[in-house]
């Protein structure tokens, strides 16, 4: 009997995805480049479900019912192309290759075209939730041919996380749409994490609390509007005692953040689209600054500035919570505005409310808050900016005094809060009918004759700055 679906790439994500699918009673074919890993998989989990293991790609392909559905879960980049190249001559017209790794969406667009040219169907599918999500229920963001999606829909719906009876999976859009949305998901994750880190910094260095006390605050915050996976695990990480030193674990972890590039992709894409994405982009820059550890060490003794008081003053705790919430609203508003712009640019017709729906469970940014976003798009599918729906307008209005106080205090005490403060600047810029770009246009016209528009006349104008100073119509 042939398997209904195959998984190639049995590192932690592929193995767990295969186990998740098999746990729903679906026969799964498994394969890995290095056969020892396949053998290990079968030894560890073979008895959990109906698995067929193959050593060669050919046997793997032959063990699948047609049209074949093959999930590729290998390292993103060249390995994905290598696997597609190996599979292609062995597959039949209409078979479906499903890349479920963190591929960059332009690669997905290219691979979709290449597979189509070979009579194959290709899907780029974002999967979030880490190893545990892959095993117990991830958030799944499938992109590609809708008819191909219909062939795997039942399996995807059965393995995804479920929130209020709704599986966290929906067909996102054609081509690279699934990987695009996964990319923005990861970008938002960067912003969320940066905002949490800034709140932790303030609670530690301005409010003057130790890690376990800050952990308790996050635990408490997790019972309100901020209720989310990341706030929950922040409480847990801060509460952890280091077995070696007896100190809080966070106090012995080096303050250098790693990154795998998806935040950078999101920021670059926003720059190309011309969409202001300050929260996510500042989060990427903050990780970059954190990585300059030896430079920071040298600068610490040289560059002047205030030292945080660390005087215990808990009156700021609620202000920090509100500042975190308002900044988070801005980061999501920006991320959703970016997806909207990309959807228009690429003709994807993304349903933004559905993106919020499938992020409610399984993924790293799962949060109660996403229900509010879903409701916003249910009511206003063509919303320009989330800040403009009453729920968020009011939430930020209620938070803004606290937000400003926190930013003033942090600035006075020399605590960097790039995501908090850039979010407020975005907010203040967005709510302003007239900004200072009039001067920018004046300057551009002066040095480059780039012209400007007038508030009181149609058309474009240029002032002959270097000649007689008169204005001419351009
Ligand atoms: P890795 O990203 O560490 O990749 C390891 C797998 O890729 C192994 O099966 C390896 O086979 C295979 N592989 C490599 Br490397 N080069 C290959 C090639 N040229 N041809 C065929 N196979 C090759 O695995 P992972 O952490 O399970 O992640 C898989 C995907 O899921 C990635 O795209 C990742 O970004 C994404 N993702 C990961 C997480 C997470 O929490 N880890 C979350 C969400 C998404 P071998 O055994 O023969 O070396």
Coordinates of C-alpha atoms in Angstrom, one line a residue, residues 59-429:
X59 CA 12.2 4.2 -3.8
X60 CA 10.8 7.1 -1.7
X61 CA 9.0 8.5 -4.8
X62 CA 7.8 5.0 -5.7
X63 CA 6.3 4.5 -2.3
X64 CA 3.8 7.4 -2.8
X65 CA 0.3 7.4 -4.3
X66 CA -0.2 9.7 -7.2
X67 CA -0.5 12.6 -7.6
X68 CA 2.4 12.5 -5.2
X69 CA 2.6 15.0 -2.4
X70 CA 6.2 15.5 -1.1
X71 CA 7.0 17.8 1.8
X72 CA 10.6 19.0 1.6
X73 CA 11.9 20.0 5.1
X74 CA 15.6 20.6 4.5
X75 CA 17.8 23.5 5.2
X76 CA 16.6 26.6 3.4
X77 CA 18.6 27.8 0.4
X78 CA 20.6 25.6 -2.0
X79 CA 19.6 22.3 -0.4
X80 CA 16.0 23.0 -1.5
X81 CA 17.0 23.4 -5.1
X82 CA 19.1 20.3 -4.9
X83 CA 16.2 18.2 -3.6
X84 CA 13.9 19.6 -6.3
X85 CA 16.5 18.8 -8.9
X86 CA 16.7 15.2 -7.7
X87 CA 13.0 14.7 -7.4
X88 CA 12.0 16.3 -10.8
X89 CA 13.0 13.5 -13.2
X90 CA 11.4 10.9 -10.9
X91 CA 8.0 12.6 -10.7
X92 CA 5.0 12.6 -12.9
X93 CA 2.9 15.4 -14.3
X94 CA 0.8 17.0 -11.6
X95 CA 2.8 15.8 -8.6
X96 CA 3.2 18.3 -5.8
X97 CA 6.4 19.4 -4.2
X98 CA 5.8 21.2 -0.9
X99 CA 8.6 23.3 0.5
X100 CA 7.8 23.7 4.1
X101 CA 11.1 25.3 5.2
X102 CA 11.9 28.9 5.8
X103 CA 12.6 29.8 2.1
X104 CA 12.9 33.3 1.0
X105 CA 9.8 34.1 -1.1
X106 CA 11.6 35.2 -4.3
X107 CA 13.1 31.7 -4.3
X108 CA 9.6 30.3 -4.0
X109 CA 8.4 32.4 -6.9
X110 CA 11.3 31.1 -9.0
X111 CA 10.9 27.5 -8.0
X112 CA 7.2 27.6 -8.7
X113 CA 7.9 28.7 -12.3
X114 CA 10.7 26.1 -12.7
X115 CA 8.4 23.3 -11.4
X116 CA 5.5 24.4 -13.6
X117 CA 7.8 24.3 -16.6
X118 CA 8.5 20.7 -15.7
X119 CA 4.8 19.9 -15.3
X120 CA 5.0 19.8 -11.5
X121 CA 3.0 21.8 -9.0
X122 CA 5.0 23.6 -6.3
X123 CA 3.8 25.0 -3.0
X124 CA 5.8 27.3 -0.6
X125 CA 4.5 26.7 2.8
X126 CA 5.4 28.6 5.9
X127 CA 5.4 26.6 9.1
X128 CA 5.7 28.2 12.5
X129 CA 5.9 26.9 16.0
X130 CA 9.4 25.4 16.2
X131 CA 9.8 21.7 17.0
X132 CA 7.0 21.4 19.4
X133 CA 4.6 23.1 17.0
X134 CA 5.6 20.8 14.2
X135 CA 4.8 17.8 16.4
X136 CA 1.7 19.0 18.2
X137 CA 0.2 21.6 15.9
X138 CA 1.9 24.4 14.0
X139 CA 0.5 27.4 12.4
X140 CA 0.7 26.7 8.6
X141 CA 0.8 29.3 5.9
X142 CA 0.5 27.5 2.5
X143 CA 1.1 29.4 -0.7
X144 CA 0.8 28.2 -4.3
X145 CA -1.7 26.7 -6.7
X146 CA -5.1 26.6 -4.9
X147 CA -5.9 23.3 -6.6
X148 CA -2.7 21.8 -5.3
X149 CA -3.7 23.1 -1.8
X150 CA -7.0 21.3 -2.1
X151 CA -5.1 18.0 -2.4
X152 CA -3.3 18.5 0.9
X153 CA -5.9 20.6 2.7
X154 CA -7.4 17.8 4.8
X155 CA -4.0 16.7 6.0
X156 CA -2.9 20.3 6.8
X157 CA -6.1 21.0 8.6
X158 CA -5.7 17.8 10.7
X159 CA -2.2 18.6 11.8
X160 CA -2.4 22.4 12.5
X161 CA -3.0 24.0 15.8
X162 CA -6.7 24.6 16.6
X163 CA -8.1 27.7 18.3
X164 CA -11.8 27.9 19.1
X165 CA -12.5 25.0 16.7
X166 CA -10.7 26.7 13.8
X167 CA -7.4 25.1 12.5
X168 CA -4.5 27.6 12.1
X169 CA -4.1 27.0 8.4
X170 CA -5.6 28.6 5.3
X171 CA -4.6 28.9 1.7
X172 CA -2.7 32.2 1.9
X173 CA -2.3 33.0 -1.8
X174 CA -0.5 32.0 -5.0
X175 CA 3.2 31.7 -5.7
X176 CA 5.4 33.1 -2.9
X177 CA 2.5 34.4 -0.7
X178 CA 2.8 31.7 1.9
X179 CA 6.5 32.2 2.5
X180 CA 6.0 35.9 2.3
X181 CA 3.5 35.8 5.1
X182 CA 5.8 33.5 7.1
X183 CA 8.6 36.1 6.6
X184 CA 6.4 38.9 8.0
X185 CA 5.4 36.6 10.9
X186 CA 9.0 36.2 11.7
X187 CA 9.6 39.9 11.4
X188 CA 6.8 40.6 13.8
X189 CA 8.3 38.1 16.1
X190 CA 11.5 40.1 16.1
X191 CA 9.6 43.3 17.0
X192 CA 7.6 41.5 19.7
X193 CA 10.8 40.1 21.2
X194 CA 12.6 43.5 21.0
X195 CA 9.7 45.3 22.8
X196 CA 9.8 42.7 25.5
X197 CA 13.6 43.1 25.9
X198 CA 13.2 46.9 26.2
X199 CA 10.5 46.5 28.8
X200 CA 12.8 44.1 30.7
X201 CA 15.6 46.6 30.4
X202 CA 13.4 49.4 31.9
X203 CA 12.1 47.2 34.6
X204 CA 15.6 46.2 35.5
X205 CA 17.5 49.4 35.1
X206 CA 15.0 52.1 35.7
X207 CA 12.5 50.5 38.0
X208 CA 15.3 48.6 39.8
X209 CA 13.9 45.1 40.0
X210 CA 15.8 41.8 39.8
X211 CA 15.1 39.1 37.2
X212 CA 12.7 37.0 39.3
X213 CA 10.7 40.1 40.2
X214 CA 10.5 41.2 36.5
X215 CA 9.5 37.6 35.7
X216 CA 6.5 37.9 38.1
X217 CA 5.5 41.1 36.4
X218 CA 5.5 39.4 33.0
X219 CA 3.5 36.5 34.5
X220 CA 0.9 39.0 35.6
X221 CA 0.9 40.9 32.3
X222 CA 0.2 37.6 30.6
X223 CA -3.3 37.6 32.2
X224 CA -4.4 40.8 30.4
X225 CA -4.3 42.4 27.0
X226 CA -0.7 41.2 26.5
X227 CA -1.6 37.5 26.9
X228 CA 0.7 35.7 24.5
X229 CA 3.2 32.9 24.1
X230 CA 6.2 35.3 24.1
X231 CA 5.1 37.1 27.3
X232 CA 4.4 33.8 29.0
X233 CA 7.8 32.3 28.2
X234 CA 9.5 35.6 29.2
X235 CA 8.1 35.0 32.7
X236 CA 9.5 31.5 32.6
X237 CA 13.0 32.5 31.3
X238 CA 13.3 35.3 33.9
X239 CA 12.3 33.0 36.7
X240 CA 14.9 30.4 35.9
X241 CA 17.8 30.0 38.3
X242 CA 21.2 29.0 36.9
X243 CA 22.3 25.6 38.4
X244 CA 26.0 26.5 38.2
X245 CA 26.0 29.9 40.0
X246 CA 22.6 30.1 41.8
X247 CA 22.0 33.4 40.0
X248 CA 19.1 34.1 37.6
X249 CA 20.0 32.4 34.4
X250 CA 19.5 35.6 32.3
X251 CA 22.2 37.3 34.3
X252 CA 24.8 34.8 33.1
X253 CA 23.7 34.7 29.4
X254 CA 25.8 36.8 27.1
X255 CA 23.9 39.9 25.8
X256 CA 24.5 39.2 22.1
X257 CA 21.5 38.2 20.0
X258 CA 21.8 35.8 17.1
X259 CA 19.6 35.9 14.0
X260 CA 19.0 33.7 10.9
X261 CA 18.0 36.5 8.5
X262 CA 14.2 36.5 8.3
X263 CA 14.0 39.8 10.1
X264 CA 16.4 41.3 7.7
X265 CA 14.4 40.0 4.7
X266 CA 11.3 41.6 6.1
X267 CA 13.0 44.9 6.7
X268 CA 14.6 44.9 3.2
X269 CA 11.3 44.1 1.6
X270 CA 9.6 47.0 3.5
X271 CA 12.3 49.3 2.3
X272 CA 11.7 48.2 -1.3
X273 CA 7.9 48.6 -0.9
X274 CA 8.4 52.0 0.7
X275 CA 6.4 50.9 3.7
X276 CA 7.5 52.3 7.1
X277 CA 8.3 49.3 9.2
X278 CA 10.1 50.9 12.1
X279 CA 9.4 48.3 14.8
X280 CA 10.7 45.3 13.0
X281 CA 13.6 47.1 11.4
X282 CA 14.7 48.6 14.7
X283 CA 14.5 45.1 16.2
X284 CA 17.0 43.9 13.5
X285 CA 19.3 46.8 14.1
X286 CA 19.2 46.3 17.9
X287 CA 20.3 42.7 17.4
X288 CA 23.1 44.1 15.2
X289 CA 24.2 46.5 18.0
X290 CA 24.0 43.7 20.5
X291 CA 26.5 41.7 18.4
X292 CA 29.1 44.5 18.7
X293 CA 30.0 43.4 22.1
X294 CA 33.7 44.2 22.2
X295 CA 33.0 47.7 20.7
X296 CA 30.3 48.3 23.3
X297 CA 32.7 47.3 26.0
X298 CA 35.3 49.8 24.8
X299 CA 32.7 52.5 24.3
X300 CA 31.3 52.0 27.8
X301 CA 34.3 53.6 29.4
X302 CA 34.6 56.5 26.9
X303 CA 31.2 57.8 25.8
X304 CA 29.4 60.1 28.2
X305 CA 25.8 59.8 29.3
X306 CA 23.6 59.1 32.3
X307 CA 23.7 55.9 34.3
X308 CA 20.3 54.5 35.1
X309 CA 19.4 55.2 38.7
X310 CA 18.1 51.7 39.6
X311 CA 16.2 53.4 42.4
X312 CA 13.3 51.2 43.1
X313 CA 10.2 53.0 41.8
X314 CA 7.3 50.8 40.9
X315 CA 5.1 53.6 39.8
X316 CA 6.5 53.2 36.3
X317 CA 5.5 49.5 36.0
X318 CA 2.0 50.1 34.6
X319 CA 3.3 52.8 32.3
X320 CA 5.8 50.3 30.9
X321 CA 3.0 47.8 30.3
X322 CA 1.0 50.4 28.4
X323 CA 4.0 51.5 26.4
X324 CA 4.7 47.9 25.5
X325 CA 1.1 47.4 24.4
X326 CA 0.9 50.6 22.3
X327 CA 4.3 49.8 20.7
X328 CA 3.1 46.3 19.9
X329 CA -0.1 47.7 18.3
X330 CA 2.2 49.8 16.1
X331 CA 4.5 47.0 15.2
X332 CA 1.5 44.8 14.1
X333 CA -0.1 47.8 12.3
X334 CA 3.1 48.2 10.3
X335 CA 3.5 44.5 9.6
X336 CA -0.1 44.2 8.3
X337 CA 0.3 47.3 6.2
X338 CA 3.4 45.7 4.7
X339 CA 1.5 42.5 3.8
X340 CA -1.3 44.7 2.3
X341 CA 1.2 46.5 0.1
X342 CA 2.8 43.3 -1.0
X343 CA -0.6 41.8 -1.7
X344 CA -1.4 44.7 -4.0
X345 CA 2.0 44.7 -5.6
X346 CA 1.9 41.0 -6.4
X347 CA -1.8 40.5 -6.9
X348 CA -2.0 38.0 -4.1
X349 CA -5.4 39.1 -2.7
X350 CA -4.3 38.3 0.9
X351 CA -7.1 38.1 3.4
X352 CA -5.4 39.9 6.3
X353 CA -8.1 38.8 8.8
X354 CA -7.3 35.2 8.0
X355 CA -3.6 35.8 8.6
X356 CA -4.5 37.0 12.1
X357 CA -6.7 34.0 12.5
X358 CA -4.1 31.4 11.6
X359 CA -1.5 33.1 13.9
X360 CA -3.7 32.7 16.9
X361 CA -2.3 29.3 17.7
X362 CA 0.7 27.1 17.0
X363 CA 3.1 29.9 16.1
X364 CA 5.6 31.9 18.1
X365 CA 3.6 35.2 18.0
X366 CA 0.3 33.5 19.1
X367 CA -1.6 36.0 21.2
X368 CA -5.0 36.9 22.4
X369 CA -4.5 40.3 20.7
X370 CA -4.8 38.6 17.3
X371 CA -8.5 38.2 17.8
X372 CA -8.8 41.9 17.8
X373 CA -6.9 42.2 14.6
X374 CA -9.1 39.5 13.0
X375 CA -12.2 41.4 14.1
X376 CA -10.8 44.6 12.7
X377 CA -10.3 43.0 9.2
X378 CA -13.7 41.2 9.4
X379 CA -15.3 44.6 9.7
X380 CA -13.1 46.5 7.4
X381 CA -11.4 44.2 4.9
X382 CA -9.8 47.2 3.1
X383 CA -8.4 48.8 6.2
X384 CA -5.4 51.0 5.5
X385 CA -4.0 50.9 9.0
X386 CA -5.0 48.9 12.1
X387 CA -4.6 52.1 14.2
X388 CA -7.7 53.4 12.5
X389 CA -10.2 50.9 13.9
X390 CA -11.9 52.1 17.1
X391 CA -10.5 49.3 19.3
X392 CA -6.9 50.1 18.5
X393 CA -7.4 53.9 18.2
X394 CA -8.7 53.8 21.8
X395 CA -6.1 51.4 23.1
X396 CA -3.3 53.6 21.9
X397 CA -5.1 56.8 23.0
X398 CA -5.4 55.3 26.5
X399 CA -1.8 54.3 26.5
X400 CA -0.2 57.3 25.0
X401 CA 0.5 59.4 28.1
X402 CA 2.2 56.5 29.8
X403 CA 4.1 55.7 26.5
X404 CA 5.4 59.3 26.4
X405 CA 6.4 59.2 30.1
X406 CA 8.3 56.0 29.7
X407 CA 10.2 57.3 26.6
X408 CA 11.1 60.5 28.5
X409 CA 12.3 58.6 31.5
X410 CA 14.3 56.1 29.5
X411 CA 15.9 58.9 27.5
X412 CA 16.8 60.9 30.7
X413 CA 18.4 57.8 32.2
X414 CA 20.2 56.7 29.1
X415 CA 18.3 53.4 28.5
X416 CA 18.0 52.7 24.8
X417 CA 14.5 51.9 23.6
X418 CA 14.7 52.0 19.8
X419 CA 11.4 50.0 19.3
X420 CA 9.4 51.9 21.9
X421 CA 10.5 55.3 20.7
X422 CA 10.4 54.7 16.9
X423 CA 6.9 53.3 17.4
X424 CA 5.8 56.5 19.0
X425 CA 7.5 58.6 16.3
X426 CA 5.7 56.5 13.7
X427 CA 2.4 57.1 15.6
X428 CA 3.0 60.8 15.9
X429 CA 4.0 61.0 12.3

